[in-house]
């Protein structure tokens, strides 16, 4: 069966484009997801790269667990 899609909603705490990692702060604490070639990152109609995300951005991350890693399928940035 396909892995279940889960969701993080919070603010960007850290972005590491070199490692392909994104850390998001939620009410429950910090969550780090892996961002890869297949991850779509959108702000409104604009497509972004991981390096286009900034700490403090409000985001919704849809991700799946692949082994030990949480892999982001999509990152949607809230337009202020």
mmCIF file of C-alpha atoms in Angstrom:
data_model
loop_
_atom_site.group_PDB
_atom_site.id
_atom_site.type_symbol
_atom_site.label_atom_id
_atom_site.label_comp_id
_atom_site.label_asym_id
_atom_site.label_seq_id
_atom_site.Cartn_x
_atom_site.Cartn_y
_atom_site.Cartn_z
ATOM 1 C CA UNK A 1 0.000 0.000 0.000
ATOM 2 C CA UNK A 2 1.129 3.556 -0.622
ATOM 3 C CA UNK A 3 2.367 5.314 2.511
ATOM 4 C CA UNK A 4 -0.153 7.630 4.154
ATOM 5 C CA UNK A 5 0.259 11.339 3.498
ATOM 6 C CA UNK A 6 0.672 13.365 6.665
ATOM 7 C CA UNK A 7 0.762 17.091 7.260
ATOM 8 C CA UNK A 8 2.854 19.652 9.113
ATOM 9 C CA UNK A 9 1.451 23.169 9.486
ATOM 10 C CA UNK A 10 3.687 25.800 11.001
ATOM 11 C CA UNK A 11 6.445 28.294 10.358
ATOM 12 C CA UNK A 12 9.796 27.697 8.718
ATOM 13 C CA UNK A 13 12.545 27.505 11.331
ATOM 14 C CA UNK A 14 15.487 26.491 9.143
ATOM 15 C CA UNK A 15 16.245 25.777 5.501
ATOM 16 C CA UNK A 16 19.242 23.728 4.389
ATOM 17 C CA UNK A 17 19.193 23.623 0.560
ATOM 18 C CA UNK A 18 22.538 21.779 0.388
ATOM 19 C CA UNK A 19 21.222 18.907 2.507
ATOM 20 C CA UNK A 20 17.674 19.206 1.153
ATOM 21 C CA UNK A 21 16.190 19.629 4.630
ATOM 22 C CA UNK A 22 13.426 21.875 5.909
ATOM 23 C CA UNK A 23 12.624 22.391 9.602
ATOM 24 C CA UNK A 24 9.152 23.619 10.546
ATOM 25 C CA UNK A 25 8.015 24.756 13.992
ATOM 26 C CA UNK A 26 4.529 23.591 14.961
ATOM 27 C CA UNK A 27 2.616 23.805 18.251
ATOM 28 C CA UNK A 28 3.933 20.328 19.094
ATOM 29 C CA UNK A 29 7.548 21.295 18.420
ATOM 30 C CA UNK A 30 9.980 21.179 15.512
ATOM 31 C CA UNK A 31 9.688 18.788 12.588
ATOM 32 C CA UNK A 32 12.312 18.213 9.908
ATOM 33 C CA UNK A 33 11.443 16.876 6.462
ATOM 34 C CA UNK A 34 13.556 15.924 3.481
ATOM 35 C CA UNK A 35 12.921 18.003 0.338
ATOM 36 C CA UNK A 36 13.901 16.457 -2.983
ATOM 37 C CA UNK A 37 13.605 16.830 -6.735
ATOM 38 C CA UNK A 38 9.997 15.602 -6.666
ATOM 39 C CA UNK A 39 8.856 18.016 -3.953
ATOM 40 C CA UNK A 40 6.705 20.866 -5.250
ATOM 41 C CA UNK A 41 7.090 24.218 -3.473
ATOM 42 C CA UNK A 42 4.460 26.848 -4.212
ATOM 43 C CA UNK A 43 3.646 30.357 -3.047
ATOM 44 C CA UNK A 44 0.408 31.392 -4.706
ATOM 45 C CA UNK A 45 0.939 30.608 -8.395
ATOM 46 C CA UNK A 46 4.729 30.933 -8.100
ATOM 47 C CA UNK A 47 6.991 27.882 -7.940
ATOM 48 C CA UNK A 48 9.906 28.189 -5.533
ATOM 49 C CA UNK A 49 13.084 26.276 -4.857
ATOM 50 C CA UNK A 50 13.912 25.207 -1.311
ATOM 51 C CA UNK A 51 16.365 28.119 -1.137
ATOM 52 C CA UNK A 52 13.405 30.477 -1.736
ATOM 53 C CA UNK A 53 11.898 29.613 1.651
ATOM 54 C CA UNK A 54 12.733 31.919 4.548
ATOM 55 C CA UNK A 55 12.556 31.440 8.324
ATOM 56 C CA UNK A 56 9.186 32.770 9.493
ATOM 57 C CA UNK A 57 7.311 31.744 6.319
ATOM 58 C CA UNK A 58 4.004 30.072 7.179
ATOM 59 C CA UNK A 59 3.860 26.729 5.421
ATOM 60 C CA UNK A 60 1.797 23.582 5.014
ATOM 61 C CA UNK A 61 3.941 20.528 4.284
ATOM 62 C CA UNK A 62 2.428 17.309 2.972
ATOM 63 C CA UNK A 63 4.827 14.420 3.530
ATOM 64 C CA UNK A 64 5.142 10.654 3.661
ATOM 65 C CA UNK A 65 7.332 8.455 5.811
ATOM 66 C CA UNK A 66 9.956 6.605 3.766
ATOM 67 C CA UNK A 67 11.902 4.382 6.123
ATOM 68 C CA UNK A 68 13.312 6.624 8.841
ATOM 69 C CA UNK A 69 12.843 9.830 6.849
ATOM 70 C CA UNK A 70 9.870 12.113 6.403
ATOM 71 C CA UNK A 71 9.889 13.087 2.732
ATOM 72 C CA UNK A 72 7.989 16.199 1.649
ATOM 73 C CA UNK A 73 5.625 15.788 -1.301
ATOM 74 C CA UNK A 74 4.634 19.446 -1.344
ATOM 75 C CA UNK A 75 5.288 22.665 0.519
ATOM 76 C CA UNK A 76 2.722 25.449 0.260
ATOM 77 C CA UNK A 77 3.720 28.896 1.489
ATOM 78 C CA UNK A 78 0.955 31.125 2.796
ATOM 79 C CA UNK A 79 0.800 34.378 0.828
ATOM 80 C CA UNK A 80 0.836 37.293 3.273
#
